[in-house]
PDB file of C-alpha atoms in Angstrom:
ATOM      1  CA  ASN A   1     128.940 161.925 -32.428  1.00  0.00           C
ATOM      2  CA  LEU A   2     128.053 161.122 -36.015  1.00  0.00           C
ATOM      3  CA  LEU A   3     126.144 157.896 -36.689  1.00  0.00           C
ATOM      4  CA  VAL A   4     127.706 156.601 -39.905  1.00  0.00           C
ATOM      5  CA  LYS A   5     128.037 153.397 -41.904  1.00  0.00           C
ATOM      6  CA  ARG A   6     131.710 152.491 -41.686  1.00  0.00           C
ATOM      7  CA  THR A   7     133.168 150.124 -44.291  1.00  0.00           C
ATOM      8  CA  LEU A   8     135.280 147.358 -42.784  1.00  0.00           C
ATOM      9  CA  PRO A   9     138.283 145.536 -44.268  1.00  0.00           C
ATOM     10  CA  LYS A  10     137.234 142.278 -45.952  1.00  0.00           C
ATOM     11  CA  ILE A  11     139.516 140.304 -43.640  1.00  0.00           C
ATOM     12  CA  THR A  12     137.004 140.928 -40.816  1.00  0.00           C
ATOM     13  CA  GLY A  13     134.321 138.904 -42.611  1.00  0.00           C
ATOM     14  CA  PHE A  14     131.862 141.825 -42.478  1.00  0.00           C
ATOM     15  CA  GLU A  15     131.193 144.577 -45.026  1.00  0.00           C
ATOM     16  CA  SER A  16     130.292 147.436 -42.696  1.00  0.00           C
ATOM     17  CA  ILE A  17     129.219 148.476 -39.228  1.00  0.00           C
ATOM     18  CA  THR A  18     127.153 151.419 -37.972  1.00  0.00           C
ATOM     19  CA  THR A  19     129.349 153.457 -35.652  1.00  0.00           C
ATOM     20  CA  ASN A  20     128.940 156.586 -33.552  1.00  0.00           C
ATOM     21  CA  ILE A  21     132.155 158.501 -34.198  1.00  0.00           C
ATOM     22  CA  GLY A  22     133.797 161.767 -34.981  1.00  0.00           C
ATOM     23  CA  GLU A  23     132.961 165.401 -35.313  1.00  0.00           C
ATOM     24  CA  LEU A  24     131.971 167.195 -38.506  1.00  0.00           C
ATOM     25  CA  GLY A  25     131.845 170.962 -38.952  1.00  0.00           C
ATOM     26  CA  ASN A  26     129.539 172.667 -41.446  1.00  0.00           C
ATOM     27  CA  LYS A  27     129.209 176.255 -42.557  1.00  0.00           C
ATOM     28  CA  GLY A  28     127.379 177.708 -45.505  1.00  0.00           C
ATOM     29  CA  PHE A  29     125.691 180.647 -47.137  1.00  0.00           C
ATOM     30  CA  GLU A  30     122.234 181.103 -48.645  1.00  0.00           C
ATOM     31  CA  LEU A  31     120.909 184.018 -50.671  1.00  0.00           C
ATOM     32  CA  THR A  32     117.410 184.684 -52.005  1.00  0.00           C
ATOM     33  CA  LEU A  33     116.744 187.660 -54.260  1.00  0.00           C
ATOM     34  CA  ASN A  34     113.290 188.571 -55.611  1.00  0.00           C
ATOM     35  CA  THR A  35     112.953 191.349 -58.165  1.00  0.00           C
ATOM     36  CA  THR A  36     110.275 192.933 -60.316  1.00  0.00           C
ATOM     37  CA  ASN A  37     112.105 193.916 -63.486  1.00  0.00           C
ATOM     38  CA  ILE A  38     109.192 195.303 -65.515  1.00  0.00           C
ATOM     39  CA  SER A  39     105.717 196.246 -64.306  1.00  0.00           C
ATOM     40  CA  SER A  40     103.172 197.748 -66.715  1.00  0.00           C
ATOM     41  CA  ASN A  41      99.663 197.124 -68.017  1.00  0.00           C
ATOM     42  CA  VAL A  42     101.139 195.118 -70.865  1.00  0.00           C
ATOM     43  CA  LEU A  43     104.018 193.184 -69.292  1.00  0.00           C
ATOM     44  CA  ARG A  44     105.025 192.142 -65.808  1.00  0.00           C
ATOM     45  CA  TRP A  45     108.393 190.396 -65.443  1.00  0.00           C
ATOM     46  CA  LYS A  46     109.505 188.956 -62.092  1.00  0.00           C
ATOM     47  CA  SER A  47     112.693 187.075 -61.196  1.00  0.00           C
ATOM     48  CA  ASP A  48     113.494 184.866 -58.207  1.00  0.00           C
ATOM     49  CA  LEU A  49     117.142 183.932 -57.641  1.00  0.00           C
ATOM     50  CA  THR A  50     118.483 181.482 -55.052  1.00  0.00           C
ATOM     51  CA  PHE A  51     122.136 180.754 -54.352  1.00  0.00           C
ATOM     52  CA  SER A  52     123.688 178.498 -51.722  1.00  0.00           C
ATOM     53  CA  LEU A  53     126.937 176.813 -50.798  1.00  0.00           C
ATOM     54  CA  ASN A  54     128.023 174.506 -48.003  1.00  0.00           C
ATOM     55  CA  ARG A  55     131.483 173.645 -46.738  1.00  0.00           C
ATOM     56  CA  ASN A  56     132.122 170.784 -44.334  1.00  0.00           C
ATOM     57  CA  LYS A  57     135.264 169.525 -42.650  1.00  0.00           C
ATOM     58  CA  ILE A  58     136.040 166.420 -40.617  1.00  0.00           C
ATOM     59  CA  ARG A  59     137.252 167.764 -37.295  1.00  0.00           C
ATOM     60  CA  SER A  60     137.778 164.403 -35.645  1.00  0.00           C
ATOM     61  CA  LEU A  61     137.407 160.680 -36.459  1.00  0.00           C
ATOM     62  CA  PHE A  62     138.565 158.094 -33.940  1.00  0.00           C
ATOM     63  CA  GLY A  63     141.001 160.204 -31.956  1.00  0.00           C
ATOM     64  CA  ASP A  64     144.046 158.067 -32.801  1.00  0.00           C
ATOM     65  CA  ARG A  65     147.133 160.179 -33.448  1.00  0.00           C
ATOM     66  CA  GLY A  66     150.525 159.410 -34.909  1.00  0.00           C
ATOM     67  CA  GLU A  67     152.586 159.580 -38.069  1.00  0.00           C
ATOM     68  CA  TYR A  68     150.976 158.739 -41.415  1.00  0.00           C
ATOM     69  CA  THR A  69     151.553 159.128 -45.154  1.00  0.00           C
ATOM     70  CA  LEU A  70     149.223 161.081 -47.444  1.00  0.00           C
ATOM     71  CA  GLU A  71     149.837 162.371 -50.991  1.00  0.00           C
ATOM     72  CA  GLY A  72     153.401 161.102 -50.698  1.00  0.00           C
ATOM     73  CA  LYS A  73     154.151 163.198 -47.599  1.00  0.00           C
ATOM     74  CA  LYS A  74     154.944 162.123 -44.057  1.00  0.00           C
ATOM     75  CA  LEU A  75     152.554 163.880 -41.686  1.00  0.00           C
ATOM     76  CA  THR A  76     151.791 163.848 -37.974  1.00  0.00           C
ATOM     77  CA  GLY A  77     148.306 164.201 -36.510  1.00  0.00           C
ATOM     78  CA  GLU A  78     145.031 162.337 -36.261  1.00  0.00           C
ATOM     79  CA  LEU A  79     145.155 159.217 -38.412  1.00  0.00           C
ATOM     80  CA  PRO A  80     142.923 159.013 -41.511  1.00  0.00           C
ATOM     81  CA  ASP A  81     140.537 156.179 -42.306  1.00  0.00           C
ATOM     82  CA  TYR A  82     141.889 155.049 -45.678  1.00  0.00           C
ATOM     83  CA  THR A  83     139.245 152.340 -46.122  1.00  0.00           C
ATOM     84  CA  ASN A  84     136.370 154.826 -45.995  1.00  0.00           C
ATOM     85  CA  GLU A  85     138.515 157.609 -47.465  1.00  0.00           C
ATOM     86  CA  TRP A  86     137.861 159.940 -44.526  1.00  0.00           C
ATOM     87  CA  PHE A  87     140.623 162.408 -43.720  1.00  0.00           C
ATOM     88  CA  PRO A  88     140.659 164.787 -40.722  1.00  0.00           C
ATOM     89  CA  GLY A  89     140.871 168.353 -41.965  1.00  0.00           C
ATOM     90  CA  GLN A  90     139.247 167.469 -45.293  1.00  0.00           C
ATOM     91  CA  ALA A  91     135.615 167.453 -46.415  1.00  0.00           C
ATOM     92  CA  ILE A  92     133.739 164.188 -45.930  1.00  0.00           C
ATOM     93  CA  ASP A  93     132.995 164.104 -49.680  1.00  0.00           C
ATOM     94  CA  ARG A  94     136.610 164.734 -50.735  1.00  0.00           C
ATOM     95  CA  VAL A  95     137.696 162.506 -53.629  1.00  0.00           C
ATOM     96  CA  TRP A  96     141.024 160.721 -53.063  1.00  0.00           C
ATOM     97  CA  ASN A  97     142.209 159.059 -56.247  1.00  0.00           C
ATOM     98  CA  TYR A  98     145.062 158.762 -58.713  1.00  0.00           C
ATOM     99  CA  ARG A  99     145.469 161.734 -61.033  1.00  0.00           C
ATOM    100  CA  ILE A 100     144.903 160.277 -64.494  1.00  0.00           C
ATOM    101  CA  LEU A 101     147.311 161.613 -67.127  1.00  0.00           C
ATOM    102  CA  GLY A 102     145.998 159.641 -70.105  1.00  0.00           C
ATOM    103  CA  VAL A 103     146.304 156.109 -71.492  1.00  0.00           C
ATOM    104  CA  TRP A 104     149.450 154.081 -72.132  1.00  0.00           C
ATOM    105  CA  GLN A 105     150.032 153.875 -75.893  1.00  0.00           C
ATOM    106  CA  VAL A 106     151.608 151.078 -77.971  1.00  0.00           C
ATOM    107  CA  GLU A 107     155.009 152.769 -78.176  1.00  0.00           C
ATOM    108  CA  GLU A 108     154.975 153.085 -74.343  1.00  0.00           C
ATOM    109  CA  LYS A 109     154.591 149.351 -73.779  1.00  0.00           C
ATOM    110  CA  GLU A 110     157.984 148.952 -72.098  1.00  0.00           C
ATOM    111  CA  GLU A 111     157.331 151.769 -69.639  1.00  0.00           C
ATOM    112  CA  ALA A 112     153.801 150.502 -68.920  1.00  0.00           C
ATOM    113  CA  THR A 113     155.205 147.033 -68.165  1.00  0.00           C
ATOM    114  CA  ARG A 114     157.301 148.628 -65.432  1.00  0.00           C
ATOM    115  CA  TYR A 115     154.009 149.271 -63.638  1.00  0.00           C
ATOM    116  CA  THR A 116     152.657 145.766 -64.532  1.00  0.00           C
ATOM    117  CA  LEU A 117     150.289 147.448 -66.996  1.00  0.00           C
ATOM    118  CA  PHE A 118     149.736 147.296 -70.748  1.00  0.00           C
ATOM    119  CA  PRO A 119     148.906 149.673 -73.612  1.00  0.00           C
ATOM    120  CA  GLY A 120     145.290 150.721 -73.201  1.00  0.00           C
ATOM    121  CA  ASP A 121     145.481 150.956 -69.392  1.00  0.00           C
ATOM    122  CA  PHE A 122     145.371 154.274 -67.565  1.00  0.00           C
ATOM    123  CA  LYS A 123     148.586 156.228 -67.062  1.00  0.00           C
ATOM    124  CA  VAL A 124     148.562 158.066 -63.716  1.00  0.00           C
ATOM    125  CA  SER A 125     150.908 160.257 -61.685  1.00  0.00           C
ATOM    126  CA  ASP A 126     153.788 158.454 -59.965  1.00  0.00           C
ATOM    127  CA  LEU A 127     154.668 161.161 -57.463  1.00  0.00           C
ATOM    128  CA  ASP A 128     157.822 159.520 -56.103  1.00  0.00           C
ATOM    129  CA  GLU A 129     158.757 157.995 -59.493  1.00  0.00           C
ATOM    130  CA  ASN A 130     159.600 154.616 -57.961  1.00  0.00           C
ATOM    131  CA  GLY A 131     157.970 152.544 -60.700  1.00  0.00           C
ATOM    132  CA  LYS A 132     154.957 151.611 -58.563  1.00  0.00           C
ATOM    133  CA  TYR A 133     151.479 153.028 -58.205  1.00  0.00           C
ATOM    134  CA  GLU A 134     150.957 153.082 -54.449  1.00  0.00           C
ATOM    135  CA  ALA A 135     147.902 154.541 -52.763  1.00  0.00           C
ATOM    136  CA  LEU A 136     149.600 156.428 -49.929  1.00  0.00           C
ATOM    137  CA  GLN A 137     152.460 157.660 -52.089  1.00  0.00           C
ATOM    138  CA  ASP A 138     150.623 158.559 -55.286  1.00  0.00           C
ATOM    139  CA  LYS A 139     146.915 159.173 -54.628  1.00  0.00           C
ATOM    140  CA  VAL A 140     145.896 162.836 -54.312  1.00  0.00           C
ATOM    141  CA  PHE A 141     142.775 164.880 -53.665  1.00  0.00           C
ATOM    142  CA  ILE A 142     141.166 165.611 -57.039  1.00  0.00           C
ATOM    143  CA  GLY A 143     137.768 167.136 -56.211  1.00  0.00           C
ATOM    144  CA  TYR A 144     134.460 166.860 -54.375  1.00  0.00           C
ATOM    145  CA  VAL A 145     131.386 164.664 -54.809  1.00  0.00           C
ATOM    146  CA  GLN A 146     128.874 167.239 -53.576  1.00  0.00           C
ATOM    147  CA  PRO A 147     128.201 170.463 -55.552  1.00  0.00           C
ATOM    148  CA  ARG A 148     130.273 173.394 -54.392  1.00  0.00           C
ATOM    149  CA  PHE A 149     127.600 175.883 -55.522  1.00  0.00           C
ATOM    150  CA  ARG A 150     123.850 175.594 -56.137  1.00  0.00           C
ATOM    151  CA  LEU A 151     121.778 178.119 -58.076  1.00  0.00           C
ATOM    152  CA  GLY A 152     118.168 178.472 -59.093  1.00  0.00           C
ATOM    153  CA  LEU A 153     116.580 181.184 -61.248  1.00  0.00           C
ATOM    154  CA  ARG A 154     112.881 181.538 -62.047  1.00  0.00           C
ATOM    155  CA  ASN A 155     111.635 184.137 -64.528  1.00  0.00           C
ATOM    156  CA  THR A 156     107.899 184.756 -64.773  1.00  0.00           C
ATOM    157  CA  PHE A 157     106.347 186.822 -67.575  1.00  0.00           C
ATOM    158  CA  GLU A 158     102.707 187.948 -67.416  1.00  0.00           C
ATOM    159  CA  ILE A 159     101.403 189.471 -70.653  1.00  0.00           C
ATOM    160  CA  LEU A 160      98.114 191.427 -70.788  1.00  0.00           C
ATOM    161  CA  ASN A 161      97.043 189.643 -67.568  1.00  0.00           C
ATOM    162  CA  ASN A 162      96.114 186.604 -69.677  1.00  0.00           C
ATOM    163  CA  PHE A 163      99.334 184.924 -70.814  1.00  0.00           C
ATOM    164  CA  THR A 164     101.845 183.634 -68.262  1.00  0.00           C
ATOM    165  CA  LEU A 165     105.223 182.074 -69.062  1.00  0.00           C
ATOM    166  CA  SER A 166     107.431 180.692 -66.303  1.00  0.00           C
ATOM    167  CA  VAL A 167     110.963 179.345 -66.866  1.00  0.00           C
ATOM    168  CA  PHE A 168     112.979 177.791 -64.039  1.00  0.00           C
ATOM    169  CA  LEU A 169     116.731 177.141 -64.407  1.00  0.00           C
ATOM    170  CA  ARG A 170     118.638 175.066 -61.863  1.00  0.00           C
ATOM    171  CA  SER A 171     122.373 174.498 -61.586  1.00  0.00           C
ATOM    172  CA  ASP A 172     124.789 172.434 -59.465  1.00  0.00           C
ATOM    173  CA  LEU A 173     128.431 173.375 -59.999  1.00  0.00           C
ATOM    174  CA  GLY A 174     131.984 172.448 -59.063  1.00  0.00           C
ATOM    175  CA  HIS A 175     131.786 168.706 -58.358  1.00  0.00           C
ATOM    176  CA  ILE A 176     132.725 165.378 -59.929  1.00  0.00           C
ATOM    177  CA  ARG A 177     131.113 161.943 -60.034  1.00  0.00           C
ATOM    178  CA  GLU A 178     132.474 158.452 -60.524  1.00  0.00           C
ATOM    179  CA  PHE A 179     131.956 157.172 -64.079  1.00  0.00           C
ATOM    180  CA  SER A 180     132.322 153.423 -63.683  1.00  0.00           C
ATOM    181  CA  ALA A 181     131.172 152.098 -67.068  1.00  0.00           C
ATOM    182  CA  PRO A 182     134.580 152.125 -68.826  1.00  0.00           C
ATOM    183  CA  MET A 183     136.197 150.383 -65.829  1.00  0.00           C
ATOM    184  CA  ALA A 184     133.764 147.446 -65.710  1.00  0.00           C
ATOM    185  CA  VAL A 185     135.468 144.067 -65.391  1.00  0.00           C
ATOM    186  CA  PRO A 186     133.251 140.953 -65.628  1.00  0.00           C
ATOM    187  CA  GLY A 187     133.485 138.332 -62.931  1.00  0.00           C
ATOM    188  CA  ALA A 188     133.812 134.611 -63.443  1.00  0.00           C
ATOM    189  CA  GLY A 189     131.141 133.394 -65.862  1.00  0.00           C
ATOM    190  CA  ALA A 190     129.629 136.893 -66.134  1.00  0.00           C
ATOM    191  CA  ILE A 191     128.623 138.610 -69.340  1.00  0.00           C
ATOM    192  CA  VAL A 192     128.850 142.396 -69.351  1.00  0.00           C
ATOM    193  CA  ASN A 193     127.233 144.555 -72.023  1.00  0.00           C
ATOM    194  CA  ILE A 194     128.973 147.941 -72.094  1.00  0.00           C
ATOM    195  CA  SER A 195     127.605 150.515 -74.505  1.00  0.00           C
ATOM    196  CA  SER A 196     130.139 152.326 -76.677  1.00  0.00           C
ATOM    197  CA  GLU A 197     127.716 155.044 -77.785  1.00  0.00           C
ATOM    198  CA  ASN A 198     128.800 157.588 -75.193  1.00  0.00           C
ATOM    199  CA  PHE A 199     132.550 157.031 -75.306  1.00  0.00           C
ATOM    200  CA  SER A 200     135.209 155.480 -77.484  1.00  0.00           C
ATOM    201  CA  TYR A 201     137.382 152.723 -75.992  1.00  0.00           C
ATOM    202  CA  TRP A 202     141.113 152.673 -76.585  1.00  0.00           C
ATOM    203  CA  THR A 203     142.383 150.339 -79.287  1.00  0.00           C
ATOM    204  CA  ALA A 204     145.663 150.217 -81.170  1.00  0.00           C
ATOM    205  CA  ASP A 205     143.903 152.017 -84.043  1.00  0.00           C
ATOM    206  CA  ASN A 206     141.776 154.319 -81.867  1.00  0.00           C
ATOM    207  CA  ARG A 207     144.352 155.836 -79.543  1.00  0.00           C
ATOM    208  CA  SER A 208     142.060 157.404 -76.982  1.00  0.00           C
ATOM    209  CA  GLU A 209     143.712 159.351 -74.173  1.00  0.00           C
ATOM    210  CA  GLU A 210     140.418 159.563 -72.279  1.00  0.00           C
ATOM    211  CA  TYR A 211     139.058 156.012 -72.033  1.00  0.00           C
ATOM    212  CA  PRO A 212     140.975 152.739 -71.526  1.00  0.00           C
ATOM    213  CA  ARG A 213     140.701 149.505 -73.451  1.00  0.00           C
ATOM    214  CA  ILE A 214     137.815 147.125 -72.794  1.00  0.00           C
ATOM    215  CA  HIS A 215     138.439 145.288 -69.509  1.00  0.00           C
ATOM    216  CA  PRO A 216     141.433 147.394 -68.409  1.00  0.00           C
ATOM    217  CA  ARG A 217     143.867 146.037 -65.857  1.00  0.00           C
ATOM    218  CA  VAL A 218     143.160 147.431 -62.397  1.00  0.00           C
ATOM    219  CA  GLU A 219     145.553 145.299 -60.307  1.00  0.00           C
ATOM    220  CA  GLY A 220     148.489 147.602 -61.030  1.00  0.00           C
ATOM    221  CA  TYR A 221     147.064 150.425 -58.937  1.00  0.00           C
ATOM    222  CA  GLY A 222     147.542 150.033 -55.206  1.00  0.00           C
ATOM    223  CA  GLY A 223     144.291 150.793 -53.403  1.00  0.00           C
ATOM    224  CA  GLY A 224     142.318 150.652 -56.680  1.00  0.00           C
ATOM    225  CA  ILE A 225     141.564 153.303 -59.257  1.00  0.00           C
ATOM    226  CA  LYS A 226     138.315 154.998 -60.260  1.00  0.00           C
ATOM    227  CA  LEU A 227     137.415 157.227 -63.182  1.00  0.00           C
ATOM    228  CA  TYR A 228     135.754 160.549 -62.352  1.00  0.00           C
ATOM    229  CA  LYS A 229     134.110 163.032 -64.704  1.00  0.00           C
ATOM    230  CA  PRO A 230     132.767 166.569 -64.166  1.00  0.00           C
ATOM    231  CA  SER A 231     129.095 166.464 -63.191  1.00  0.00           C
ATOM    232  CA  SER A 232     128.326 170.189 -63.105  1.00  0.00           C
ATOM    233  CA  TYR A 233     125.216 171.138 -65.042  1.00  0.00           C
ATOM    234  CA  VAL A 234     122.772 173.897 -65.863  1.00  0.00           C
ATOM    235  CA  ARG A 235     119.293 172.487 -66.386  1.00  0.00           C
ATOM    236  CA  ILE A 236     116.138 173.994 -67.872  1.00  0.00           C
ATOM    237  CA  GLN A 237     114.125 172.407 -65.089  1.00  0.00           C
ATOM    238  CA  ASP A 238     110.583 173.640 -65.717  1.00  0.00           C
ATOM    239  CA  VAL A 239     108.817 175.589 -68.439  1.00  0.00           C
ATOM    240  CA  THR A 240     105.135 176.415 -67.889  1.00  0.00           C
ATOM    241  CA  PHE A 241     102.760 178.328 -70.140  1.00  0.00           C
ATOM    242  CA  SER A 242      99.167 179.240 -69.269  1.00  0.00           C
ATOM    243  CA  TYR A 243      96.374 181.282 -70.833  1.00  0.00           C
ATOM    244  CA  ASN A 244      93.316 182.679 -69.100  1.00  0.00           C
ATOM    245  CA  VAL A 245      90.471 182.735 -71.628  1.00  0.00           C
ATOM    246  CA  PRO A 246      88.925 186.210 -71.162  1.00  0.00           C
ATOM    247  CA  LEU A 247      85.776 185.506 -73.202  1.00  0.00           C
ATOM    248  CA  LEU A 248      84.479 183.128 -70.528  1.00  0.00           C
ATOM    249  CA  LYS A 249      84.825 185.482 -67.546  1.00  0.00           C
ATOM    250  CA  ASP A 250      81.102 186.297 -67.650  1.00  0.00           C
ATOM    251  CA  PHE A 251      80.243 182.630 -67.057  1.00  0.00           C
ATOM    252  CA  MET A 252      82.931 181.518 -64.603  1.00  0.00           C
ATOM    253  CA  LYS A 253      85.704 182.912 -62.407  1.00  0.00           C
ATOM    254  CA  GLU A 254      88.501 181.250 -64.315  1.00  0.00           C
ATOM    255  CA  PHE A 255      89.030 179.147 -67.378  1.00  0.00           C
ATOM    256  CA  ARG A 256      92.753 178.562 -67.743  1.00  0.00           C
ATOM    257  CA  LEU A 257      94.607 176.390 -70.243  1.00  0.00           C
ATOM    258  CA  PHE A 258      98.137 175.338 -69.297  1.00  0.00           C
ATOM    259  CA  GLY A 259     101.018 173.189 -70.431  1.00  0.00           C
ATOM    260  CA  SER A 260     104.375 172.382 -68.869  1.00  0.00           C
ATOM    261  CA  ILE A 261     107.634 170.592 -69.610  1.00  0.00           C
ATOM    262  CA  ARG A 262     109.891 169.250 -66.881  1.00  0.00           C
ATOM    263  CA  ASN A 263     113.607 168.490 -67.456  1.00  0.00           C
ATOM    264  CA  LEU A 264     113.596 170.110 -70.868  1.00  0.00           C
ATOM    265  CA  TYR A 265     117.371 170.178 -71.389  1.00  0.00           C
ATOM    266  CA  SER A 266     120.655 169.951 -69.497  1.00  0.00           C
ATOM    267  CA  PHE A 267     123.903 171.735 -70.404  1.00  0.00           C
ATOM    268  CA  ASP A 268     126.772 169.575 -69.141  1.00  0.00           C
ATOM    269  CA  ASN A 269     129.897 167.584 -70.016  1.00  0.00           C
ATOM    270  CA  TRP A 270     128.794 164.376 -68.315  1.00  0.00           C
ATOM    271  CA  PRO A 271     129.383 161.364 -70.644  1.00  0.00           C
ATOM    272  CA  GLY A 272     126.642 159.175 -69.134  1.00  0.00           C
ATOM    273  CA  TRP A 273     122.879 159.409 -68.979  1.00  0.00           C
ATOM    274  CA  ASP A 274     122.470 162.357 -66.636  1.00  0.00           C
ATOM    275  CA  PRO A 275     124.906 164.308 -64.415  1.00  0.00           C
ATOM    276  CA  GLU A 276     122.468 164.442 -61.498  1.00  0.00           C
ATOM    277  CA  SER A 277     121.288 160.831 -61.416  1.00  0.00           C
ATOM    278  CA  GLY A 278     124.572 159.424 -62.709  1.00  0.00           C
ATOM    279  CA  GLY A 279     123.656 155.989 -63.996  1.00  0.00           C
ATOM    280  CA  SER A 280     120.077 156.450 -65.165  1.00  0.00           C
ATOM    281  CA  PRO A 281     118.297 158.767 -67.607  1.00  0.00           C
ATOM    282  CA  MET A 282     116.300 161.747 -66.384  1.00  0.00           C
ATOM    283  CA  PRO A 283     112.787 161.581 -67.887  1.00  0.00           C
ATOM    284  CA  ARG A 284     111.327 164.544 -69.736  1.00  0.00           C
ATOM    285  CA  ILE A 285     107.750 165.021 -68.550  1.00  0.00           C
ATOM    286  CA  TYR A 286     104.964 166.829 -70.446  1.00  0.00           C
ATOM    287  CA  ASN A 287     101.722 167.997 -68.841  1.00  0.00           C
ATOM    288  CA  VAL A 288      98.672 169.717 -70.336  1.00  0.00           C
ATOM    289  CA  GLY A 289      95.463 170.598 -68.571  1.00  0.00           C
ATOM    290  CA  VAL A 290      92.550 172.923 -67.867  1.00  0.00           C
ATOM    291  CA  ASN A 291      91.687 174.761 -64.663  1.00  0.00           C
ATOM    292  CA  VAL A 292      88.037 175.758 -64.249  1.00  0.00           C
ATOM    293  CA  SER A 293      86.497 177.581 -61.301  1.00  0.00           C
ATOM    294  CA  PHE A 294      82.966 179.007 -60.891  1.00  0.00           C
TER     295      PHE A 294
END
């Protein structure tokens, strides 16, 4: 009894409908570990670790059963929803797409033409080798949209009861995200500005195996094709430093100077702005201040 937004085929004249359908199973694991690593009059070091994972599976969709084709195989069971890319027995965030092998090169023009494609277009797996890229025959499961693992680690250092340094690391791991910029195709009368700073388009002189030519052909792929990139990251989320001024303790309870940096740096292989936000940059935020109490 899940209330979901279901995409409809364009032939219906409507884009989507909210429907109460299906059954989704979830199971997960969460761990929190707090430790005091060093405790003395000079230094106190504490660590707080969190770890979690979640696994979901579509148990039922519409209840219709029969024979269907998936990943080139004839199967029998509850029918998938290909439009929404929901598959009974799979996670709701499962990515169903062509497996990209590279880019057709100039010397492969004749073979690319067999698929109604050209040099500079993506070369993908043709599982049944019939000279066509067909969704049901050739698309496969290539990953997950949601992180498979989430971690957080905070280390706090207190020195001489006056200096405090806190560093928080956060990580989402094991997932992929659609990277649509290289696949952009302008519509009629449209002007599209696509930056080339983050990736290098294929040309006859720049034979990229990772990114296609500008305005690649997408009609040759039955059911459409998308480009996905790893979006796992480890981020230095927060760094905070504070200092309690001891000389002023006779006049007030606390006089504390502090400074902090949020989103200091991210370790990732994402080619766009930010692996977490996807299409927009993640701002780096600086704060400084004073806490006074009497």
